Coordinates of C-alpha atoms and ligand atoms in Angstrom, one line a residue:
M1 CA -23.1 -22.3 20.2
A2 CA -21.4 -20.4 23.1
L3 CA -22.1 -17.1 22.3
D4 CA -20.8 -14.4 25.1
T5 CA -22.2 -11.3 23.9
P6 CA -26.1 -11.4 22.7
T7 CA -25.5 -8.4 20.9
V8 CA -23.6 -10.3 18.1
A9 CA -26.6 -10.1 16.0
L10 CA -25.3 -11.9 12.7
A11 CA -28.0 -12.8 10.2
D12 CA -26.9 -16.1 9.7
A13 CA -25.7 -16.9 13.7
S14 CA -24.0 -20.1 12.2
L15 CA -21.3 -18.2 10.9
L16 CA -19.9 -17.2 14.7
R17 CA -18.4 -20.5 15.1
D18 CA -16.9 -21.4 18.6
Q19 CA -15.1 -24.6 17.3
A20 CA -11.7 -25.3 14.9
F21 CA -12.3 -26.7 11.4
I22 CA -10.2 -30.0 11.4
A23 CA -10.5 -32.6 8.5
G24 CA -13.7 -31.3 7.8
T25 CA -15.1 -31.6 11.4
W26 CA -15.9 -28.7 13.8
S27 CA -13.7 -29.9 16.7
D28 CA -13.0 -28.9 20.2
A29 CA -9.2 -29.1 21.7
D30 CA -8.1 -32.5 23.1
D31 CA -8.0 -31.5 26.9
G32 CA -11.3 -29.1 25.7
R33 CA -9.3 -25.9 26.9
T34 CA -10.8 -22.9 25.4
F35 CA -9.7 -19.3 25.5
A36 CA -11.7 -16.0 24.9
V37 CA -11.8 -13.7 21.8
T38 CA -12.4 -10.1 22.9
N39 CA -13.9 -7.1 21.0
P40 CA -11.3 -4.5 21.2
A41 CA -14.0 -1.7 21.4
T42 CA -15.3 -2.5 25.0
G43 CA -12.8 -5.4 26.4
E44 CA -15.6 -8.1 26.3
P45 CA -15.5 -11.6 25.2
I46 CA -17.7 -12.2 21.9
A47 CA -16.4 -16.0 22.1
H48 CA -14.6 -18.8 23.4
V49 CA -12.5 -20.9 20.7
P50 CA -10.2 -24.1 21.5
R51 CA -6.5 -23.9 22.8
M52 CA -5.2 -26.4 20.3
S53 CA -1.8 -27.6 20.4
S54 CA 0.6 -30.0 18.3
A55 CA -1.5 -33.5 18.4
E56 CA -4.7 -31.4 17.1
T57 CA -2.0 -29.6 14.5
R58 CA -0.8 -32.8 13.5
R59 CA -4.3 -34.6 12.8
A60 CA -5.0 -31.6 10.5
I61 CA -1.8 -31.9 8.8
E62 CA -2.8 -35.6 8.0
A63 CA -6.1 -35.0 7.0
A64 CA -4.2 -32.4 4.4
D65 CA -2.2 -35.1 3.2
A66 CA -4.9 -37.6 2.8
A67 CA -7.0 -35.0 1.0
F68 CA -4.2 -33.6 -1.3
I69 CA -4.0 -36.5 -4.3
A70 CA -7.8 -36.3 -4.7
W71 CA -7.6 -32.3 -4.9
R72 CA -4.4 -32.0 -7.2
D73 CA -6.2 -34.4 -9.5
R74 CA -9.2 -32.2 -10.0
P75 CA -9.2 -30.2 -13.1
A76 CA -8.3 -26.7 -12.3
A77 CA -11.6 -25.3 -13.5
E78 CA -13.8 -27.4 -11.1
R79 CA -11.6 -26.1 -7.8
A80 CA -11.9 -22.8 -9.4
A81 CA -15.9 -23.1 -9.6
L82 CA -15.5 -24.4 -5.9
L83 CA -13.5 -21.4 -4.6
R84 CA -16.0 -19.0 -6.9
R85 CA -18.8 -20.6 -4.7
I86 CA -17.0 -19.5 -1.6
R87 CA -16.5 -16.1 -3.0
D88 CA -20.1 -15.9 -3.6
L89 CA -20.9 -17.0 -0.3
M90 CA -18.5 -14.2 1.2
I91 CA -20.3 -11.8 -0.7
E92 CA -23.6 -13.1 0.0
H93 CA -22.7 -12.7 3.5
R94 CA -20.6 -9.8 3.3
D95 CA -22.4 -7.9 6.3
D96 CA -22.3 -10.6 8.9
L97 CA -18.4 -11.0 7.9
A98 CA -17.6 -7.4 8.2
L99 CA -19.4 -7.2 11.5
L100 CA -17.6 -9.9 12.7
L101 CA -14.4 -8.6 11.6
T102 CA -15.1 -5.3 13.3
L103 CA -16.2 -7.0 16.6
E104 CA -13.0 -9.3 17.0
Q105 CA -10.3 -6.6 15.4
G106 CA -12.0 -2.8 16.2
K107 CA -11.7 -1.4 12.5
P108 CA -14.6 0.7 11.3
L109 CA -17.3 -1.4 9.6
A110 CA -16.8 0.4 6.1
E111 CA -13.2 -0.7 6.3
S112 CA -14.5 -4.1 7.4
Q113 CA -16.5 -4.1 4.3
A114 CA -14.1 -3.2 2.2
E115 CA -11.5 -6.4 3.4
I116 CA -14.2 -8.9 3.1
A117 CA -14.8 -7.9 -0.9
Y118 CA -10.9 -8.1 -0.8
A119 CA -10.4 -11.2 0.7
A120 CA -13.5 -12.6 -1.4
A121 CA -11.7 -11.1 -4.6
F122 CA -8.4 -13.4 -3.9
L123 CA -10.6 -16.5 -4.0
E124 CA -12.0 -15.7 -7.6
W125 CA -8.2 -14.2 -9.1
F126 CA -6.4 -17.2 -8.1
G127 CA -9.2 -19.7 -9.6
E128 CA -9.1 -18.1 -12.5
E129 CA -5.4 -17.9 -12.4
A130 CA -4.9 -21.2 -11.7
K131 CA -6.3 -22.3 -15.1
R132 CA -3.5 -20.6 -16.8
I133 CA -0.4 -22.5 -15.1
Y134 CA 1.3 -23.3 -18.4
G135 CA 4.2 -25.6 -18.8
D136 CA 7.0 -25.5 -21.8
T137 CA 8.7 -27.4 -24.1
I138 CA 12.5 -26.7 -24.7
P139 CA 14.1 -27.5 -28.1
S140 CA 16.7 -30.5 -27.3
P141 CA 20.2 -29.7 -28.0
Q142 CA 20.9 -33.5 -28.8
P143 CA 18.4 -35.9 -31.3
G144 CA 16.3 -38.5 -29.9
R145 CA 15.3 -36.3 -26.8
R146 CA 12.8 -34.0 -25.9
I147 CA 12.7 -31.7 -22.8
L148 CA 9.1 -30.8 -21.2
V149 CA 8.8 -28.7 -18.2
T150 CA 5.4 -29.4 -16.1
K151 CA 4.1 -27.3 -13.0
H152 CA 2.8 -28.8 -9.9
P153 CA 1.5 -27.9 -6.8
I154 CA 3.9 -27.9 -3.7
G155 CA 1.6 -30.2 -1.5
V156 CA 0.6 -29.9 2.1
C157 CA 0.9 -26.3 2.8
G158 CA 1.0 -24.5 6.2
G159 CA -0.6 -21.1 6.7
I160 CA 0.0 -18.6 9.8
T161 CA -1.8 -15.4 9.6
P162 CA -2.1 -11.8 11.6
W163 CA -4.6 -10.0 13.2
N164 CA -4.9 -7.1 11.3
F165 CA -6.4 -8.2 8.4
P166 CA -8.1 -11.3 9.7
S167 CA -10.4 -12.1 6.6
A168 CA -7.9 -10.9 3.7
M169 CA -4.8 -12.4 4.8
V170 CA -6.3 -15.9 5.1
T171 CA -7.4 -16.1 1.3
R172 CA -4.2 -14.4 0.2
K173 CA -2.5 -17.6 1.5
A174 CA -5.2 -20.2 1.3
A175 CA -6.7 -19.2 -2.2
P176 CA -3.6 -19.2 -4.3
A177 CA -2.6 -22.5 -2.3
L178 CA -6.1 -24.5 -3.0
A179 CA -6.4 -22.9 -6.5
V180 CA -3.1 -24.5 -7.8
G181 CA -4.2 -28.1 -5.8
C182 CA -2.1 -27.7 -2.5
T183 CA -4.2 -28.6 0.7
M184 CA -3.7 -26.3 4.1
V185 CA -3.7 -26.0 7.4
L186 CA -3.7 -22.6 8.5
K187 CA -3.5 -20.9 12.2
P188 CA -5.4 -17.3 12.4
A189 CA -4.0 -15.0 14.9
E190 CA -5.2 -15.5 18.6
Q191 CA -6.6 -12.0 18.7
T192 CA -9.1 -12.9 15.4
P193 CA -9.8 -16.4 14.4
L194 CA -13.5 -15.8 14.1
S195 CA -13.2 -14.5 10.8
A196 CA -11.0 -17.4 9.7
L197 CA -13.7 -19.9 11.1
A198 CA -16.7 -18.1 9.4
I199 CA -14.7 -18.4 6.1
A200 CA -14.2 -22.3 7.0
A201 CA -18.0 -22.4 7.6
L202 CA -18.6 -21.0 4.2
A203 CA -16.1 -23.4 2.3
E204 CA -17.7 -26.6 4.3
R205 CA -21.1 -25.0 2.8
A206 CA -19.6 -24.4 -0.7
G207 CA -18.5 -28.3 -0.9
L208 CA -14.6 -28.1 -0.3
P209 CA -13.7 -31.7 0.7
P210 CA -12.7 -32.4 4.0
G211 CA -9.1 -31.7 4.6
V212 CA -8.6 -29.4 2.0
L213 CA -8.6 -26.2 4.4
S214 CA -8.3 -27.1 8.3
I215 CA -8.5 -24.0 10.7
V216 CA -6.4 -24.9 14.2
T217 CA -6.9 -22.3 16.6
G218 CA -5.0 -21.4 19.7
D219 CA -3.7 -18.8 22.4
A220 CA -0.6 -16.8 21.7
D221 CA 1.1 -19.5 24.1
D222 CA -0.1 -22.3 22.0
A223 CA 1.4 -20.8 18.9
P224 CA 5.1 -21.9 19.3
A225 CA 3.9 -25.3 19.5
I226 CA 1.6 -25.2 16.5
G227 CA 4.2 -23.4 14.5
R228 CA 6.6 -26.3 15.6
E229 CA 4.3 -28.9 14.2
L230 CA 3.6 -27.0 11.0
T231 CA 7.8 -26.5 10.4
D232 CA 8.7 -30.0 11.9
N233 CA 6.5 -32.1 10.4
P234 CA 7.8 -33.4 7.0
I235 CA 4.2 -34.0 5.5
V236 CA 4.4 -30.2 5.1
R237 CA 6.0 -28.6 2.4
K238 CA 5.7 -25.0 2.5
L239 CA 4.9 -22.2 5.2
G240 CA 3.2 -19.1 4.3
F241 CA 3.4 -16.6 7.0
T242 CA 2.7 -12.8 7.3
G243 CA 3.2 -11.3 10.8
S244 CA 6.3 -9.7 12.7
N245 CA 10.0 -9.9 11.6
E246 CA 10.7 -11.7 15.1
V247 CA 7.9 -14.8 14.3
G248 CA 9.1 -14.7 10.6
K249 CA 13.0 -15.3 11.4
I250 CA 12.0 -17.7 14.1
L251 CA 10.0 -19.8 11.5
M252 CA 12.1 -19.4 8.7
R253 CA 14.7 -20.9 11.0
Q254 CA 12.5 -23.8 12.1
C255 CA 11.9 -24.4 8.3
A256 CA 15.7 -24.6 7.4
D257 CA 16.3 -28.0 8.8
Q258 CA 14.0 -29.4 6.4
V259 CA 14.6 -26.7 3.6
K260 CA 11.2 -26.3 3.6
N261 CA 9.9 -23.3 1.1
V262 CA 8.8 -20.6 2.9
S263 CA 6.7 -17.1 1.9
L264 CA 7.2 -14.3 4.5
E265 CA 5.2 -11.2 4.5
L266 CA 6.7 -9.4 7.6
G267 CA 7.2 -5.9 8.8
G268 CA 7.9 -2.4 6.8
N269 CA 8.7 1.0 7.9
A270 CA 7.3 2.9 5.2
P271 CA 8.4 6.1 4.2
F272 CA 6.0 8.9 2.6
I273 CA 7.6 11.5 0.6
V274 CA 6.0 14.7 -0.7
F275 CA 8.3 16.6 -3.1
E276 CA 7.5 20.3 -3.6
D277 CA 6.2 19.9 -6.9
A278 CA 3.6 17.3 -5.8
D279 CA -0.1 18.0 -5.6
L280 CA -0.6 18.8 -2.1
D281 CA -4.4 18.0 -2.1
E282 CA -3.5 14.5 -3.6
A283 CA -0.8 14.0 -1.0
L284 CA -2.7 15.1 1.8
A285 CA -5.8 12.8 0.9
G286 CA -3.3 9.9 0.3
L287 CA -1.5 10.3 3.5
A288 CA -4.6 10.4 5.6
L289 CA -6.0 7.3 4.0
C290 CA -2.5 5.6 4.2
K291 CA -1.9 6.5 7.7
F292 CA -5.3 6.4 9.5
R293 CA -6.6 3.2 7.9
N294 CA -7.0 0.9 10.3
S295 CA -5.9 2.9 13.0
G296 CA -2.2 2.7 11.2
Q297 CA -1.8 -1.0 12.2
T298 CA -1.4 -1.9 8.8
C299 CA 2.3 -2.9 7.7
I300 CA 2.2 -0.6 4.6
T301 CA 1.2 2.2 6.8
A302 CA 3.4 5.5 6.5
N303 CA 5.6 5.5 9.3
R304 CA 8.1 8.1 8.0
I305 CA 6.8 10.9 6.6
L306 CA 9.1 13.2 4.6
I307 CA 8.0 16.9 3.5
H308 CA 10.1 19.0 1.2
D309 CA 11.2 22.1 3.0
K310 CA 9.1 24.7 0.5
I311 CA 5.9 23.3 1.5
Y312 CA 6.5 21.9 5.0
D313 CA 4.7 24.5 7.0
E314 CA 2.0 24.4 4.8
F315 CA 1.4 20.8 4.7
V316 CA 1.8 20.6 8.4
E317 CA -0.9 22.8 8.9
R318 CA -3.2 21.4 6.5
F319 CA -2.4 17.7 7.3
T320 CA -2.8 18.6 11.5
H321 CA -6.1 20.0 10.4
A322 CA -7.6 17.2 8.4
A323 CA -6.3 14.8 11.3
G324 CA -8.3 16.7 14.1
Q325 CA -11.5 16.1 12.3
L326 CA -11.2 12.1 12.6
I327 CA -13.7 10.8 14.7
V328 CA -12.5 8.1 17.3
G329 CA -14.8 5.6 18.3
P330 CA -15.9 2.0 18.0
G331 CA -15.7 0.6 14.5
T332 CA -19.7 -0.6 14.9
S333 CA -20.6 3.4 14.9
P334 CA -21.0 4.9 11.3
E335 CA -19.5 8.0 12.5
S336 CA -16.0 6.2 13.3
S337 CA -13.0 6.5 11.4
V338 CA -10.6 5.6 13.7
G339 CA -11.4 2.1 16.0
P340 CA -9.6 1.1 18.8
L341 CA -5.8 -0.7 19.0
I342 CA -5.9 -4.1 19.1
D343 CA -4.9 -4.5 22.9
A344 CA -3.0 -3.2 25.5
Q345 CA 0.4 -4.1 24.6
A346 CA -0.4 -2.2 20.8
L347 CA -1.5 1.2 23.0
E348 CA 1.8 0.8 25.3
K349 CA 3.9 0.7 22.1
V350 CA 2.2 3.4 20.5
Q351 CA 2.7 5.8 24.0
R352 CA 6.2 4.5 24.3
H353 CA 6.9 5.7 20.6
V354 CA 5.5 9.0 20.9
A355 CA 7.1 9.6 24.5
D356 CA 10.7 8.8 22.5
A357 CA 9.9 11.0 19.7
R358 CA 9.4 13.9 21.8
D359 CA 12.6 13.2 24.0
H360 CA 14.5 12.9 20.6
G361 CA 13.2 16.7 20.0
A362 CA 9.7 16.1 18.1
H363 CA 6.9 18.6 19.2
L364 CA 3.4 17.5 19.8
L365 CA 0.6 19.2 17.1
L366 CA -2.2 16.9 17.8
G367 CA -3.6 14.2 20.2
G368 CA -0.4 12.4 21.7
E369 CA -2.3 10.3 24.5
A370 CA -4.7 7.8 25.1
H371 CA -8.4 8.8 23.9
E372 CA -10.7 10.0 26.4
R373 CA -12.7 7.0 25.6
G374 CA -10.1 4.9 27.7
G375 CA -9.5 1.1 26.5
T376 CA -7.2 1.1 23.7
Y377 CA -8.5 4.0 22.1
F378 CA -5.5 6.3 21.0
A379 CA -6.0 10.0 19.9
P380 CA -4.5 10.6 16.2
T381 CA -1.5 12.4 16.6
V382 CA 0.8 14.5 14.7
L383 CA 4.1 15.4 15.6
N384 CA 6.6 17.9 14.0
E385 CA 10.1 17.3 13.4
V386 CA 10.5 13.8 14.0
S387 CA 14.1 12.8 14.5
P388 CA 15.4 10.0 12.7
E389 CA 17.1 8.6 15.4
A390 CA 13.6 8.0 16.9
A391 CA 12.0 4.5 17.8
M392 CA 9.3 5.9 15.2
S393 CA 11.6 6.2 12.5
R394 CA 13.3 2.8 12.7
E395 CA 10.4 0.5 14.0
E396 CA 6.9 -0.1 13.1
T397 CA 4.5 2.0 15.3
F398 CA 1.3 0.5 14.2
G399 CA -0.9 3.4 15.7
P400 CA -2.5 6.5 14.3
V401 CA 0.5 8.4 14.8
A402 CA 1.9 10.4 12.0
G403 CA 5.6 11.6 12.8
L404 CA 6.7 14.2 10.1
Q405 CA 10.6 15.2 9.0
R406 CA 11.7 17.9 6.8
F407 CA 14.3 17.5 3.9
S408 CA 15.7 19.4 1.5
D409 CA 16.7 17.7 -1.8
E410 CA 15.9 14.3 -3.5
D411 CA 19.1 12.7 -2.9
E412 CA 18.6 13.2 0.9
A413 CA 15.2 12.2 0.6
I414 CA 15.8 8.9 -0.9
R415 CA 18.8 8.4 1.3
S416 CA 16.7 8.7 4.4
A417 CA 14.0 6.6 2.7
N418 CA 16.3 3.9 2.2
D419 CA 18.2 3.9 5.4
T420 CA 16.0 0.9 7.1
P421 CA 16.6 -2.8 7.0
Y422 CA 13.0 -3.0 5.8
G423 CA 11.5 -2.9 2.3
L424 CA 7.9 -3.4 2.0
A425 CA 5.9 -0.1 0.9
A426 CA 7.2 3.1 0.1
Y427 CA 5.0 6.3 -1.1
F428 CA 6.2 9.1 -3.0
Y429 CA 4.2 12.5 -4.4
S430 CA 5.7 14.4 -7.5
R431 CA 4.5 15.5 -11.1
D432 CA 7.7 15.8 -12.3
I433 CA 8.1 12.7 -14.8
G434 CA 11.9 12.5 -14.3
R435 CA 12.0 12.7 -10.9
V436 CA 9.3 9.8 -10.7
V437 CA 11.3 7.5 -12.9
R438 CA 14.5 8.7 -11.0
V439 CA 13.0 8.2 -7.6
S440 CA 11.2 4.9 -8.4
E441 CA 14.4 3.4 -9.7
Q442 CA 16.3 4.1 -6.5
L443 CA 13.9 3.3 -3.4
E444 CA 14.7 -0.4 -2.3
Y445 CA 11.1 -1.6 -1.9
G446 CA 8.7 -4.1 -3.4
I447 CA 5.4 -1.6 -3.4
L448 CA 5.8 2.0 -4.4
G449 CA 2.6 3.8 -4.1
I450 CA 3.6 7.0 -6.5
N451 CA 0.8 9.7 -6.0
T452 CA -1.4 7.4 -4.5
G453 CA -1.7 6.3 -0.8
F454 CA -3.9 3.1 -2.1
I455 CA -2.1 0.1 -3.4
S456 CA -3.7 -3.1 -2.1
V457 CA -5.4 -4.8 -4.7
E458 CA -5.4 -8.6 -5.5
V459 CA -4.3 -8.3 -9.1
A460 CA -1.3 -6.8 -8.1
P461 CA 2.2 -8.3 -6.6
F462 CA 2.2 -7.7 -2.5
G463 CA 5.6 -8.4 -0.9
G464 CA 8.9 -6.7 0.0
V465 CA 12.4 -7.1 -0.2
K466 CA 15.4 -6.7 2.3
E467 CA 14.0 -7.9 5.7
S468 CA 10.2 -7.6 4.7
G469 CA 10.2 -10.6 3.3
I470 CA 10.2 -13.4 0.5
G471 CA 7.9 -14.1 -2.0
R472 CA 4.7 -12.3 -3.7
E473 CA 1.1 -12.4 -2.7
G474 CA -1.3 -11.6 -5.4
S475 CA -1.3 -11.4 -9.1
K476 CA 0.0 -14.0 -11.5
Y477 CA 2.9 -14.0 -9.6
G478 CA 1.3 -14.8 -6.6
V479 CA 0.6 -18.3 -8.0
D480 CA 4.4 -19.4 -8.4
D481 CA 4.7 -19.7 -4.8
W482 CA 2.7 -22.5 -4.5
I483 CA 3.9 -24.7 -7.5
E484 CA 7.0 -26.2 -8.3
T485 CA 8.8 -26.7 -12.0
R486 CA 9.7 -30.2 -13.0
Y487 CA 11.7 -30.7 -15.8
L488 CA 11.1 -34.2 -17.9
A489 CA 14.1 -35.5 -19.8
L490 CA 12.5 -37.8 -22.8
G491 CA 15.0 -39.7 -24.3
G492 CA 14.7 -42.8 -26.6
I493 CA 12.7 -41.1 -29.5
G494 CA 14.3 -42.3 -32.3
R495 CA 15.1 -39.3 -34.4
Ligands
ADP501 P1 1.8 -9.4 15.8 O1 3.2 -8.9 16.4 O2 1.7 -8.7 14.4 O3 0.8 -10.3 16.4 P2 3.1 -12.0 15.3 O4 4.3 -12.5 14.9 O5 3.4 -12.3 16.9 O6 2.7 -10.4 15.0 O7 1.8 -13.1 14.9 C1 1.3 -13.3 13.6 C2 1.1 -14.7 13.8 O8 2.2 -15.7 14.5 C3 -0.1 -15.1 14.6 O9 -0.7 -16.0 14.0 C4 0.6 -15.6 16.0 O10 0.1 -16.4 16.9 C5 1.6 -16.5 15.3 N1 2.7 -16.8 16.3 C6 3.4 -15.8 16.9 N2 4.4 -16.5 17.4 C7 4.8 -17.7 16.8 C8 5.7 -18.7 17.0 N3 7.1 -18.9 17.7 N4 5.4 -19.7 16.1 C9 4.4 -19.7 15.2 N5 3.3 -18.9 15.2 C10 3.6 -17.7 16.1

């Protein structure tokens, strides 16, 4: 175990892994190469993990194939019990997992603690849900025949996950896949492989059979080759991906050659609308949570904040005051509410969006620049009168930057909210029941937060429409993405 930073003080040191997990074996890259995982709060390396490529991915896929039949044929209750053991171990080691997550990703410890609970919840939820995968019988229109419908796991699946929720995105894919009887090869983001490897360590401890879940690690330059193997290898029947639209489209194109099933959870550009009849205290609290959680690095963060004319000035003043109270600092410090951005590229994008919004006429009310702490810290920022033409209004900013715009009537707010190729999450605040129904029906989004800024929970279906993706994760609907429906036409029955 090559620990680079002696300050990584886990109660259970074996949860910090510097090898990938393939076919139930902790493995180095074939050529022994590694890359550094760094702490965004300090820029210091935490560990070095293997730089793998197609050959290692292929072996993981072959192991998943070899493990598939036995795993599929286990009763759902047994698979559920195993997932439940992994869940229990995650909760038992929650402090260590949260610390590891904060060290590699940067978010405040309290948020990491919440993410570990959320990640663990998928294992319990999907384990239970898989016990209830029912088939059907359909009355036959002809005599002597019967029609049965049965459900089956898709088979060997691939998973590719992002860095912003390094633990929850792993279980949100692996838990439903494994619960229904699929096996999986998963590649975590190069910035945050340690959380995925820690989950694999707990899965091994819980007794998950070799090959059922493999974790292949690689640096940014290795991702295309690993992705190619997952999409081109005919053994893999499905790919689940969470990440950027650009990479999601590449992977979808690659999957087209074999008509491989895909689930894609891609970017968003969430509108956050506050109508004049809203409860302002609630709207202010909801926006602060939704905007600054994970330093604004979530695909469901408010990116276009639309405030009704009548309440605009008061809302802007109160929100700017609240944002000014946020404490920027390392995630490991209990006072910190806003951690560093993931890397220098992320910082550069946020700086570019702020400069562009100002070029398009926005006024800076708070922050607006890299934080005095240096590194990748960015000061919580509020911009007034952001133009719909600004980059911030069209692309994900992924930073602690709130851009406010005004509107004067409901239709204008809806038009503006829908004026994007994305359709993941939208939020609005209103106490008028007629308006709540009207607006909900017209917003083109997969998830609506109505009088709340908090929407992520394992029992509800998470996913987008339009270019934000395909499929749903979480809830009873999340099971469907990992199963196939088979129709059995039975003849010769005699009556
Ligand atoms: P972000 O911009 O949030 O980092 P990405 O879409 O680049 O999002 O990354 C999400 C995941 O996709 C990461 O695990 C990354 O390594 C992986 N990835 C990036 N490029 C490719 C690719 N060409 N093929 C397969 N996976 C990729």
